[in-house]
C-alpha angles and dihedrals in degrees: 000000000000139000116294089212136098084207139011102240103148140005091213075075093057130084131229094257091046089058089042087053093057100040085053084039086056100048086063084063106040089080094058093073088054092063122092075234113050114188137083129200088239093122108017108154104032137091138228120208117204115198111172110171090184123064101268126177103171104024099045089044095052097051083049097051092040097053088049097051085063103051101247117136113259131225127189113203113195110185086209097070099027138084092276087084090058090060091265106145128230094255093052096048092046085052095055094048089050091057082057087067099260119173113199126006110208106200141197128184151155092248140082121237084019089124098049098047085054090053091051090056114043129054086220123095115263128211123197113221096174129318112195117287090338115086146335101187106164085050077052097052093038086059097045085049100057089037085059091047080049126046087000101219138069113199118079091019116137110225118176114195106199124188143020089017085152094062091019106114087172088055092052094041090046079042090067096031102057101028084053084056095047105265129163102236127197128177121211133186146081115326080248099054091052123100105222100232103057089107084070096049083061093250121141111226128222127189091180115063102205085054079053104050096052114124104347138156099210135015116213109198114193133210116248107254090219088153091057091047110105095174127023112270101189136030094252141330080253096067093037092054094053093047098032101023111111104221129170097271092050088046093066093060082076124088115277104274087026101167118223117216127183113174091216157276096083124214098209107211101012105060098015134007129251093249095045097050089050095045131106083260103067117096091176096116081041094061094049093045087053102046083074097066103039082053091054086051091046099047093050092048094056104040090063091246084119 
C-alpha cells in the first residue's frame, strides 16, 4: 500500500489505513537514528527543498535530519536572502527550485492554504509543514505516533486539547486525526479562544479545565498563539495561567498513566508547570524524537521510493 496522494496538505484528506501506513512505515526508521551510523540510501538522488517562511526550530530541523538520514540532498531555503525580498511570489520561486530538479518541497507559512496553492503549482511533492491556523499534519502524525508507543490503541482513548484551539493548527490537524481512529476527544480553554465548529467536528467542549481533565488518557497542552493574536483574549497570562495552566494537582484529576504532550515551544510556567513538564508523564522529548522518524516515513512514501 502506499499514499494516494501527490502531497501530503492535510490529514482531514487521509484515511484511517493511510495514517496507519505512515505511523507502520515509521516504526522501520526509528531504529536509524539509533545506528552509529545513522543514515540509510532510501532516498539517494533526490532532492528535498525546505522553505519555512516562519522562525522553526523542531520542526525545520527535523525535516532536515530526516531527509539526511536518508541520503537526499538537502536545501535550505531562507526568504530573507532570497528573491521574495525583491516582490517574487512563492509560486515563482518554487518554480524556479523545481526547474533545478527538486523532489519534494516541504513549506511552512503564515497563511493559510499556503500549502495547497504550492501544490497546485508545482509537479513536485509538497509537504506542509504549517500554514497559518489550518493544519500541522506531520506534528499530528508525530503525536499519534508516541500515543500508540504509548497506550497502543486508539479507539476508546481520552484525549483532552487545552488551550489556543482558535489559532492552534496542531490542535485541528490532532482533531481529525484522533476523532478518524476512534479517540474520545475533548477541547478545553477560554469561550475566545474557541473556534465555533468543533462540535461538528464531534469534539466536547469544556470551558472549565478541571471538568476537562476528568478521566483522561492524555493531556495535549497547547502554546499560546500570542503572535496570531491580533486582540487580547484573556485579562493576563496571569489569569490564564491559573485557569488554563496544567499543574500537578490538576494533573491528578487524569487517569493513572495519563500522558502529558505539548507540541513546543514550551512556555514553562504559563501552559504547563516546571514539574509537570519534567514528570514520567511528559512525552514531550518523545514527541520530538519521534517526529524524525514519521518525517522519514513521510518523506519515502511520498518520493515513490515505496
Amino acid at each position: 500500500m502506499s499514499l494516494k496522494c501527490k502531497d501530503l496538505i492535510s490529514i482531514a484528506t487521509l484515511s484511517p489505513d493511510e495514517i496507519l501506513l505512515v505511523l507502520e512505515t515509521a516504526d522501520s526508521f526509528k531504529e536509524v537514528s539509533g545506528r552509529d551510523i545513522k543514515k540509510v540510501p532510501a532516498l539517494r538522488g533526490k532532492t528535498v527543498v525546505n522553505f519555512f517562511f516562519e522562525p522553526s526550530t523542531r520542526t525545520r530541523t527535523s525535516f532536515e535530519l530526516a531527509a539526511k538520514r536518508l541520503s537526499a540532498d538537502v536545501i535550505n531555503f531562507s526568504p530573507s536572502s532570497s528573491s521574495v525580498v525583491k516582490g517574487e511570489t512563492l509560486l515563482d520561486t518554487a518554480r524556479n527550485v523545481e526547474a533545478m530538479q527538486a523532489d519534494i518541497i516541504v513549506l511552512r507559512h503564515q497563511a493559510a492554504g499556503a500549502a495547497e496553492t504550492l501544490a497546485r503549482g508545482v509537479k513536485s511533492s509538497v509537504i506542509n509543514a504549517g500554514d497559518g491556523w489550518h493544519e500541522h499534519p506531520t506534528q499530528a502524525l508525530l503525536d499519534l505516533y508516541t500515543l500508540r508507543e504509548k497506550k497502543r490503541e486508539f479507539r476508546g482513548l481520552r484525549v483532552a486539547i487545552v488551550g489556543d484551539l482558535a489559532h492552534s493548527r496542531v490542535a485541528r490537524s490532532n482533531i481529525h486525526a484522533l476523532t478518524k481512529l476512534g479517540a474520545e476527544v475533548r477541547a478545553a480553554g477560554p469561550p475566545t479562544m474557541m473556534p465555533a465548529c468543533l462540535d461538528r467536528l464531534g469534539v466536547k467542549v469544556y470551558y472549565n479545565l478541571d471538568e476537562a481533565l476528568r478521566g483522561v488518557d492524555v493531556i495535549m497542552m497547547l502554546r499560546l498563539q500570542l503572535e496570531r493574536q491580533g486582540r487580547a483574549l484573556f485579562p493576563s497570562i496571569r489569569e490564564y495561567s491559573q485557569l488554563y495552566g496544567l499543574t500537578a494537582e490538576r494533573l491528578k484529576l487524569a487517569e493513572p498513566g495519563a500522558l502529558v504532550m505539548h507540541p513546543g515551544p514550551v512556555n514553562r510556567g504559563v501552559e504547563i508547570a516546571p514539574e509537570v513538564a519534567d514528570s514520567f508523564a511528559s512525552v514531550i522529548l518523545d514527541q520530538v524524537a519521534n517526529g524524525v522518524a514519521v518525517r522519514m516515513a513521510v518523506l519515502y512514501l511520498l518520493s515513490g521510493a515505496a
